[in-house]
Amino acid sequence: MLNRGSQILAAWCLVNCLPGIASLIFILTGRHAPGLRMRFSAADVTGIEPSALATVDGLAVIANTLIAVYCVSAFFIVWNALRKGQQWALWVLMAGTASVQVAGYAADMAYFFGQNLLVLNISSLWLVVGFSFCVRDLKKRPVQTQAFTFAK
């Protein structure tokens, strides 16, 4: 079992799911996407055309739903596969979380002028620590091979 690394990664999944869910609740209670408040003042938001606001809110619902679903899916991969030492789960999670982190950095730099860099750096460090423990523990384990036979 890969206890320490999988616990760190499982915690990352749960913590990163919270902003997506909170943003969905925020929007579904009749307020506009939280990203608008990061980019524009309240006066600027009231001046935006209602159809444009609806489009931004709709895109925010889609994006935050995908964030929450990814984090929940990653949690189950960590808990049901990686924790049991299945190496495929490590590579899938590394590729997926790297994609998410790169997209987060790109979006932050392009649209929010680096306002979220500290949070992104902490998130990236959290992942590096979790994956480092998992890699270390996987290297310690003997390679498990299963004899393959043809049944008659």
Short mmCIF file of C-alpha atoms in Angstrom, two decimals:
data_model
loop_
_atom_site.label_atom_id
_atom_site.label_comp_id
_atom_site.label_asym_id
_atom_site.label_seq_id
_atom_site.Cartn_x
_atom_site.Cartn_y
_atom_site.Cartn_z
CA MET A 1 0.00 0.00 0.00
CA LEU A 2 1.16 3.50 -0.82
CA ASN A 3 -0.20 5.19 2.26
CA ARG A 4 1.53 8.54 2.61
CA GLY A 5 1.61 9.50 -1.06
CA SER A 6 -1.92 8.34 -1.78
CA GLN A 7 -3.25 10.17 1.28
CA ILE A 8 -1.55 13.39 0.16
CA LEU A 9 -2.96 13.02 -3.37
CA ALA A 10 -6.43 12.10 -2.10
CA ALA A 11 -6.42 15.22 0.07
CA TRP A 12 -5.36 17.28 -2.98
CA CYS A 13 -8.34 15.88 -4.90
CA LEU A 14 -10.81 16.75 -2.17
CA VAL A 15 -9.41 20.23 -1.50
CA ASN A 16 -9.35 21.09 -5.22
CA CYS A 17 -12.94 19.91 -5.62
CA LEU A 18 -14.17 22.50 -3.11
CA PRO A 19 -13.65 25.68 -5.21
CA GLY A 20 -15.45 24.06 -8.16
CA ILE A 21 -18.41 23.09 -6.01
CA ALA A 22 -18.43 26.45 -4.23
CA SER A 23 -18.41 28.28 -7.57
CA LEU A 24 -21.30 26.15 -8.82
CA ILE A 25 -23.32 26.93 -5.69
CA PHE A 26 -22.42 30.61 -6.06
CA ILE A 27 -23.68 30.71 -9.66
CA LEU A 28 -26.74 28.53 -9.06
CA THR A 29 -27.87 30.87 -6.26
CA GLY A 30 -28.23 33.67 -8.82
CA ARG A 31 -24.85 35.39 -8.58
CA HIS A 32 -22.38 35.73 -11.42
CA ALA A 33 -19.24 33.66 -11.94
CA PRO A 34 -16.59 34.35 -9.28
CA GLY A 35 -14.01 34.92 -12.03
CA LEU A 36 -15.88 38.06 -13.06
CA ARG A 37 -15.28 39.53 -9.60
CA MET A 38 -11.58 38.80 -9.95
CA ARG A 39 -11.33 40.59 -13.28
CA PHE A 40 -13.93 43.38 -13.03
CA SER A 41 -15.31 45.68 -10.35
CA ALA A 42 -18.95 45.34 -9.27
CA ALA A 43 -19.79 48.47 -11.28
CA ASP A 44 -18.13 47.00 -14.38
CA VAL A 45 -20.07 43.75 -14.02
CA THR A 46 -23.41 45.60 -13.90
CA GLY A 47 -22.44 47.35 -17.14
CA ILE A 48 -21.87 44.09 -19.03
CA GLU A 49 -24.63 43.05 -21.40
CA PRO A 50 -26.95 40.42 -19.82
CA SER A 51 -26.46 37.95 -22.67
CA ALA A 52 -22.68 38.18 -22.24
CA LEU A 53 -23.05 37.60 -18.48
CA ALA A 54 -25.26 34.58 -19.15
CA THR A 55 -22.61 33.19 -21.51
CA VAL A 56 -19.84 33.67 -18.95
CA ASP A 57 -21.97 32.10 -16.21
CA GLY A 58 -22.82 29.16 -18.47
CA LEU A 59 -19.16 28.57 -19.30
CA ALA A 60 -18.31 28.83 -15.60
CA VAL A 61 -20.92 26.17 -14.79
CA ILE A 62 -19.43 23.85 -17.40
CA ALA A 63 -15.83 24.49 -16.30
CA ASN A 64 -16.54 24.12 -12.59
CA THR A 65 -18.56 20.97 -13.16
CA LEU A 66 -15.62 19.50 -15.08
CA ILE A 67 -13.22 20.52 -12.30
CA ALA A 68 -15.37 18.85 -9.66
CA VAL A 69 -15.85 15.70 -11.75
CA TYR A 70 -12.13 15.47 -12.50
CA CYS A 71 -11.23 15.80 -8.83
CA VAL A 72 -13.76 13.18 -7.76
CA SER A 73 -12.61 10.81 -10.51
CA ALA A 74 -8.96 11.36 -9.56
CA PHE A 75 -9.85 10.69 -5.92
CA PHE A 76 -11.33 7.31 -6.81
CA ILE A 77 -8.31 6.43 -8.95
CA VAL A 78 -6.02 7.33 -6.04
CA TRP A 79 -8.08 5.46 -3.49
CA ASN A 80 -8.94 2.35 -5.50
CA ALA A 81 -5.86 1.86 -7.69
CA LEU A 82 -2.83 3.93 -6.71
CA ARG A 83 -3.18 3.15 -3.01
CA LYS A 84 -3.00 -0.54 -3.92
CA GLY A 85 0.21 -0.03 -5.89
CA GLN A 86 -1.13 -0.17 -9.43
CA GLN A 87 1.45 1.71 -11.48
CA TRP A 88 -0.90 2.65 -14.33
CA ALA A 89 -2.78 4.88 -11.88
CA LEU A 90 0.39 6.86 -11.12
CA TRP A 91 0.98 7.65 -14.81
CA VAL A 92 -2.66 8.50 -15.47
CA LEU A 93 -2.78 10.83 -12.48
CA MET A 94 0.54 12.46 -13.34
CA ALA A 95 -0.61 13.19 -16.90
CA GLY A 96 -4.04 14.41 -15.81
CA THR A 97 -2.89 16.64 -12.98
CA ALA A 98 -0.04 18.05 -15.07
CA SER A 99 -2.59 19.03 -17.73
CA VAL A 100 -4.84 20.62 -15.14
CA GLN A 101 -1.97 22.53 -13.54
CA VAL A 102 -0.63 23.82 -16.88
CA ALA A 103 -4.14 24.94 -17.85
CA GLY A 104 -4.50 26.66 -14.48
CA TYR A 105 -1.22 28.55 -14.90
CA ALA A 106 -2.08 29.52 -18.49
CA ALA A 107 -5.55 30.75 -17.56
CA ASP A 108 -4.25 32.65 -14.58
CA MET A 109 -1.55 34.42 -16.57
CA ALA A 110 -3.81 35.16 -19.55
CA TYR A 111 -7.00 36.25 -17.79
CA PHE A 112 -6.27 37.03 -14.15
CA PHE A 113 -2.79 38.60 -14.43
CA GLY A 114 -1.17 36.13 -12.02
CA GLN A 115 -3.53 36.74 -9.10
CA ASN A 116 -3.67 33.00 -8.32
CA LEU A 117 0.01 32.13 -8.65
CA LEU A 118 0.51 31.47 -4.94
CA VAL A 119 -2.42 29.05 -4.84
CA LEU A 120 -1.23 27.33 -8.02
CA ASN A 121 2.31 27.02 -6.68
CA ILE A 122 1.05 25.48 -3.43
CA SER A 123 -1.13 23.08 -5.41
CA SER A 124 1.81 22.09 -7.62
CA LEU A 125 4.07 21.57 -4.62
CA TRP A 126 1.38 19.43 -2.98
CA LEU A 127 1.25 17.24 -6.09
CA VAL A 128 5.05 16.95 -6.34
CA VAL A 129 5.26 15.82 -2.71
CA GLY A 130 2.43 13.30 -3.12
CA PHE A 131 3.81 11.87 -6.34
CA SER A 132 7.33 11.73 -4.89
CA PHE A 133 6.15 9.57 -2.01
CA CYS A 134 4.24 7.33 -4.43
CA VAL A 135 7.24 6.90 -6.76
CA ARG A 136 9.51 6.16 -3.81
CA ASP A 137 7.11 3.55 -2.46
CA LEU A 138 6.56 1.97 -5.87
CA LYS A 139 10.32 1.63 -6.39
CA LYS A 140 10.63 -0.16 -3.04
CA ARG A 141 8.00 -2.73 -3.98
CA PRO A 142 8.95 -5.82 -5.90
CA VAL A 143 7.48 -5.92 -9.37
CA GLN A 144 4.38 -8.02 -9.23
CA THR A 145 4.05 -10.30 -12.18
CA GLN A 146 1.28 -12.74 -12.64
CA ALA A 147 1.92 -15.95 -14.47
CA PHE A 148 -0.13 -16.13 -17.61
CA THR A 149 -1.45 -19.48 -18.67
CA PHE A 150 -3.92 -20.59 -21.26
CA ALA A 151 -6.82 -22.40 -19.68
CA LYS A 152 -8.07 -25.47 -21.50
#
